[in-house]
Structures are given as C-alpha cells and as structure tokens.
Tab-separated table of C-alpha atoms in Angstrom:
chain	number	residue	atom	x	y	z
A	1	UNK	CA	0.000	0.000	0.000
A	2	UNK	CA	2.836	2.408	0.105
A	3	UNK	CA	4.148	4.629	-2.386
A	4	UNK	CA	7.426	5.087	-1.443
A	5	UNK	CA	10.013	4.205	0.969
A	6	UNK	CA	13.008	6.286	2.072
A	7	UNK	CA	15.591	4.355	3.840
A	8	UNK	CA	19.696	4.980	5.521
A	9	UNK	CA	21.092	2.231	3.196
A	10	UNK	CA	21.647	0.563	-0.173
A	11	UNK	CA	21.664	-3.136	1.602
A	12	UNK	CA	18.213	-2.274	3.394
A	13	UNK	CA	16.681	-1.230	-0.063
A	14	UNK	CA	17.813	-4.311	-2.138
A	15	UNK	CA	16.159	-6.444	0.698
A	16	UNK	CA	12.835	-4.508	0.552
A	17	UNK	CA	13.084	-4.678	-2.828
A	18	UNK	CA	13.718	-8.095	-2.992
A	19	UNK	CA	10.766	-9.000	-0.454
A	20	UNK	CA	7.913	-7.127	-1.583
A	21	UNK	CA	5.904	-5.550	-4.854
A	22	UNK	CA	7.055	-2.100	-4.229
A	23	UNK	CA	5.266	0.659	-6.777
A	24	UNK	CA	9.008	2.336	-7.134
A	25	UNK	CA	12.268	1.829	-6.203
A	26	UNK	CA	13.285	3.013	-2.616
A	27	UNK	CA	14.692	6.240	-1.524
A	28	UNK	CA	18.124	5.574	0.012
A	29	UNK	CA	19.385	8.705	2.150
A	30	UNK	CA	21.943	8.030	4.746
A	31	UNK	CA	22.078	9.744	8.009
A	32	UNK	CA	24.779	12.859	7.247
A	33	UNK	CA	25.082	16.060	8.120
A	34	UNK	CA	25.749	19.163	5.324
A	35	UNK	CA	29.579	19.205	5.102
A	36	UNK	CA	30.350	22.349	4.553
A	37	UNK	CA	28.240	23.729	7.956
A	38	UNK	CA	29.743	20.225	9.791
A	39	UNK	CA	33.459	21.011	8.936
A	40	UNK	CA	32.963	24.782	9.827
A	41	UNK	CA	31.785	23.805	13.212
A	42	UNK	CA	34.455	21.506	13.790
A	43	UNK	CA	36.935	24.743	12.823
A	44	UNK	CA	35.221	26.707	15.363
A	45	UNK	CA	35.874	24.114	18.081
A	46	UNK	CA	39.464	23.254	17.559
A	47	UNK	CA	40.168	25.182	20.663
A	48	UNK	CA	38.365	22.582	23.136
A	49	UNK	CA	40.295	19.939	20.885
A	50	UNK	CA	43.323	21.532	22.175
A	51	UNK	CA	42.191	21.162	25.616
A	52	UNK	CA	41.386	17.934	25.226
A	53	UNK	CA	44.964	16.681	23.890
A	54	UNK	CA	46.265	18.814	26.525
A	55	UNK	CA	44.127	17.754	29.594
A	56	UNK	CA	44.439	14.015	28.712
A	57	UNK	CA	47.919	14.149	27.305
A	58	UNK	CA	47.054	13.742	24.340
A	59	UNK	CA	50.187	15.476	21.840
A	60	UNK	CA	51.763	13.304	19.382
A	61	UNK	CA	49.546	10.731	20.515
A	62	UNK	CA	47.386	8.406	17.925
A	63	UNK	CA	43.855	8.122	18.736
A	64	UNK	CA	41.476	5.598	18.005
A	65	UNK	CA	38.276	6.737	19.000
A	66	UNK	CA	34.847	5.338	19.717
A	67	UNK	CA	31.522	7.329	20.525
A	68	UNK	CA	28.380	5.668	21.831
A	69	UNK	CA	27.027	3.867	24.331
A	70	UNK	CA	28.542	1.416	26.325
A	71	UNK	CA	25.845	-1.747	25.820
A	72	UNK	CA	26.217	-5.166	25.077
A	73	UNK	CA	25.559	-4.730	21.339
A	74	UNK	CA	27.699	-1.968	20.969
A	75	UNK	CA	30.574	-5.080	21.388
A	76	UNK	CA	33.484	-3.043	22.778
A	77	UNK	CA	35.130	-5.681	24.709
A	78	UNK	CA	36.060	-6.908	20.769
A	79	UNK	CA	37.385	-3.731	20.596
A	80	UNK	CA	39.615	-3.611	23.624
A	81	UNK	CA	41.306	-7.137	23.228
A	82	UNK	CA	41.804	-5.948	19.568
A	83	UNK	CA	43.649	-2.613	20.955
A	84	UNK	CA	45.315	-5.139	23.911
A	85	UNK	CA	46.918	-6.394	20.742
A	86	UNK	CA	48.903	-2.701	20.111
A	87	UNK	CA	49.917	-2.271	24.143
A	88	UNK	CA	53.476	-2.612	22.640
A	89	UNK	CA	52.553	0.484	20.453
A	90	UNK	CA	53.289	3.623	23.471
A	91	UNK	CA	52.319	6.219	21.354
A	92	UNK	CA	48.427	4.897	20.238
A	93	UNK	CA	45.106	5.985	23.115
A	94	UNK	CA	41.659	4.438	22.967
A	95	UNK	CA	39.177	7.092	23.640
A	96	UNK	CA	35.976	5.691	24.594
A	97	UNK	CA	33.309	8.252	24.573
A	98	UNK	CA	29.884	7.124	26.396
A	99	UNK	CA	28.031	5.976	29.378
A	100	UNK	CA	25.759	3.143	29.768
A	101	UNK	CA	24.961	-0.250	31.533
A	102	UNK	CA	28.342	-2.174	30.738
A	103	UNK	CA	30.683	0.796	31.910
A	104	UNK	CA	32.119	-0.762	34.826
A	105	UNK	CA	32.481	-3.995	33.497
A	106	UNK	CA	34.470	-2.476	30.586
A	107	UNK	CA	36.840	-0.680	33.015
A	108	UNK	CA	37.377	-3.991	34.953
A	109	UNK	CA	38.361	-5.549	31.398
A	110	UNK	CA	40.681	-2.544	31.252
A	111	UNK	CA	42.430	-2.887	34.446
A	112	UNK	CA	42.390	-6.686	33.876
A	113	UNK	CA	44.455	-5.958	30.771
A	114	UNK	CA	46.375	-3.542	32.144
A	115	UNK	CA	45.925	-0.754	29.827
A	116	UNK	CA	44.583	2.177	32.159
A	117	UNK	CA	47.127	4.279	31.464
A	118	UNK	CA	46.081	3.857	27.481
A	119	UNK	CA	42.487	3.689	27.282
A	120	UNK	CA	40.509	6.728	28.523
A	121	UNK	CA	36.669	6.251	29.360
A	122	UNK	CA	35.117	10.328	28.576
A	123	UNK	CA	31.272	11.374	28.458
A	124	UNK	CA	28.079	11.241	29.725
A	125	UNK	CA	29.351	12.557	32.887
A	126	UNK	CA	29.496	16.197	34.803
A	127	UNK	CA	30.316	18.745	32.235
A	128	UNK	CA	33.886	19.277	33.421
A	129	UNK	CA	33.748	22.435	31.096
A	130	UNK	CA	30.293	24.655	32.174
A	131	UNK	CA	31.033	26.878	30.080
A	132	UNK	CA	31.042	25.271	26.483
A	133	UNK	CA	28.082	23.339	25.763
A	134	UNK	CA	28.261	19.243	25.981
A	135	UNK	CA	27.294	18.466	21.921
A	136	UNK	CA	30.973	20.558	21.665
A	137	UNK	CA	33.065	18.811	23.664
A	138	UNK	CA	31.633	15.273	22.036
A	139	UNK	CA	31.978	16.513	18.716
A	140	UNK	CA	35.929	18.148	19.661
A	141	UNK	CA	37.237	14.843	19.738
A	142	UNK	CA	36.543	13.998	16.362
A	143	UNK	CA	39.297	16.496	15.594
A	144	UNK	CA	41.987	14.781	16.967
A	145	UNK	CA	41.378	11.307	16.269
A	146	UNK	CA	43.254	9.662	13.872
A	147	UNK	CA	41.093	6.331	13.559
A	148	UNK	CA	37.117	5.605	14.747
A	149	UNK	CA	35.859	2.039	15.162
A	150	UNK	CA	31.903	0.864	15.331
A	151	UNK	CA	32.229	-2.470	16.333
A	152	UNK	CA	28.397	-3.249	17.027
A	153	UNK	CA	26.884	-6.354	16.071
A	154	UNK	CA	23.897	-4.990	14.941
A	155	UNK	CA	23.265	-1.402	14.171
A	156	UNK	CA	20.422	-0.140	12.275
A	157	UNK	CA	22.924	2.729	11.067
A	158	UNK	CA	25.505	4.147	13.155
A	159	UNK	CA	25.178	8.223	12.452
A	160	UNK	CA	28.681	8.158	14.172
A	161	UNK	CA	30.106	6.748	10.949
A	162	UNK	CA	29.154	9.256	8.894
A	163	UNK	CA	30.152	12.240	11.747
A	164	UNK	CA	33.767	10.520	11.634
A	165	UNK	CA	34.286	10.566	8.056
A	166	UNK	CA	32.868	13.748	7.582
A	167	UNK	CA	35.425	14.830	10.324
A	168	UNK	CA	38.522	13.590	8.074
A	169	UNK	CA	38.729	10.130	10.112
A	170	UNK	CA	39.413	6.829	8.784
A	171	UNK	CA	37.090	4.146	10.069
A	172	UNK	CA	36.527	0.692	10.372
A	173	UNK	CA	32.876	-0.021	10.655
A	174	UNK	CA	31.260	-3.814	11.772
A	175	UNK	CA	29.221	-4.934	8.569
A	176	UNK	CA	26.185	-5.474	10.352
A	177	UNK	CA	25.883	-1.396	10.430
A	178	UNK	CA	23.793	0.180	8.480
A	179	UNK	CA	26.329	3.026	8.298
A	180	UNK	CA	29.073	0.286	6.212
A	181	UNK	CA	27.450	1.617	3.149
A	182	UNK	CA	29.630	4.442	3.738
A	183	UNK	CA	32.636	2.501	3.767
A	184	UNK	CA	34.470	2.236	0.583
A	185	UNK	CA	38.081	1.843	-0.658
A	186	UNK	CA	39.483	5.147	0.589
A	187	UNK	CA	37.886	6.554	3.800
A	188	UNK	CA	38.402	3.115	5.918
A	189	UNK	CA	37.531	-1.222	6.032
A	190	UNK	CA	34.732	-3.028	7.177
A	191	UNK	CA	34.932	-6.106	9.926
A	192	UNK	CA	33.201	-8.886	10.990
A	193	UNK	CA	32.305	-8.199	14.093
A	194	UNK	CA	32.900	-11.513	15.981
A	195	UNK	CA	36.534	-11.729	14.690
A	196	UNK	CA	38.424	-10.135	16.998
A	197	UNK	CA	41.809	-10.969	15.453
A	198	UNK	CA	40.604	-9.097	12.282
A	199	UNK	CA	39.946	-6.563	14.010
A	200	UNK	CA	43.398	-6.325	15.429
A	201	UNK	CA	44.962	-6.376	12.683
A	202	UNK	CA	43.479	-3.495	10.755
A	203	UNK	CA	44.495	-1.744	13.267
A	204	UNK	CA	47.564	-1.909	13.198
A	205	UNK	CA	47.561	-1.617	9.874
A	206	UNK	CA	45.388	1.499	10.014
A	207	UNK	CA	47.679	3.438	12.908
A	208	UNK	CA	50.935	2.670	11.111
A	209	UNK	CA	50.148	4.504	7.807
C-alpha cells in the first residue's frame, strides 16, 4: 500500500526490494550532516580539541576513538582485546566516549588488561567544562582522532560513521551497520564483528600509515 520508501542504506533497499511488490524503487538517504556547515563547526571548536589533547595528554599521541554507548551490542570488549593487541605500540590511546549499563564492566576488562594508562573512558558525565556546551566537547574529539571504530553487532545505522568521516577520520565499521554503506576503498575497512583478530589487525595496519 505504500508509495514510497526512504531508507539509511543501499543493503536495506535491495532487501525490501527483494521481499515485496514495491510501486518504485526506494529512496536511500543516509544519516549525514551538510559538510560544509559540519566542517565549519568543527573549525570553530578546535580550541576545546586543544584542551582535550592537553588535559588528557594527548600530543603526538594516535587516537582511536569510539563514541556511543557502552551496551552489550555496541561489542566493545572486541574492541579492547583488539587494541590489547597494540599495548606494545606507546604512542596509540583508545578514547571511549559514552556511558551506559556495561561501563564498569568495561573498566574492569581494562584494568584486567592492564591498559589504564592507554584507554581513557570520557562522556556522559558532569560537564567538566560549564562553560562550552556538551554536543561541543563530544563533537571536539573527532578532531583529533586519527582512527574511529563501530564495532556493534547490529546497528540499524551508526550516524557516528558518517560524523567521523565527515570529520577527516578513517574508520573501520562492523558490517552489520547500516552506516558500512559508507565505507568504501578510501575513507576506511569493514569487519566482521565476531573476529576479533581481524579486528586487530586493521588496526595496526590502520595506525601505522
């Protein structure tokens, strides 16, 4: 009964195309932001990216960042054995920036692996800055990181993706996102998301270039 569909991704629309009688072909129209005003805002907050390199730091560092929150499906334990794999590496930081129901555990996992004094848990907390609003000091960090990872196994898109490439990042995205659409030759790789070894290795390969 509908007459159209708009949707975040090319893989969504084949399978709805696929499945049913649809009167036209299916909008696709990922979840991005206009560049131009995106990048100019990212300009304007270069000095709280400062801060942050400087506060945490941060200088001559590499960063491999995450954003979101810290659930189950978001699968960042994969992540942190996979950045265990670098604790050789001194000059490479995992930013994890989030809150949620698995934080704690995830520390534990950290100190377990004993890489506290290179993985740094940020967000969701008391704005340690009252005067510069909290959407700033999220979006700062996607100035200074050199790498972001979505590791989810399942994500109906992943806007993240698209604010990190957008941002100049390279990123490896899980191929059960949505947002992997966005991936192509160029601006990063996609992973399975249960191979944690994989996962390792690309990014190595990824902070050594």
């Amino acid at each position: 009964r509908l007459d159209g569909l708009i949707l975040v991704s090319q893989d969504v629309a084949r399978w709805y195309s696929s499945h049913f009688p649809l009167k036209q072909p299916p909008i696709v129209f990922p979840i991005v932001y206009n560049e131009d005003l995106y990048q100019r805002m990212l300009g304007q907050i270069m000095p709280i990216s400062k801060v942050h390199q400087e506060h945490f730091g941060l200088k001559n560092k590499k960063i491999i960042l995450f954003v979101g929150r810290l659930t189950e499906v978001k699968n960042i334990p994969l992540l942190i054995k996979a950045f265990y794999k670098l604790s050789d590496a001194d000059d490479v930081r995992l930013v994890l920036i989030g809150d949620g129901d698995k934080k704690d555990e995830l520390k534990t996992l950290v100190q377990n692996l004993h890489l506290e004094d290179k993985v740094i848990f940020e967000g969701n907390q008391a704005n340690p800055y009252p005067y510069i609003k909290l959407c700033d000091i999220l979006y700062a960090w996607y100035n200074i990181a050199n790498l972001f990872v979505l590791p989810s196994i399942y994500e109906p898109f992943g806007a993240v993706t698209a604010e990190a490439l957008e941002a100049g990042c390279q990123v490896l995205c899980s191929d059960r996102a949505g947002s992997s659409g966005l991936i192509n030759e160029t601006n990063g790789k996609t992973f399975d998301p249960t191979n944690g070894n994989y996962l390792a290795d690309l990014l190595a390969q990824s902070i050594s270039t």
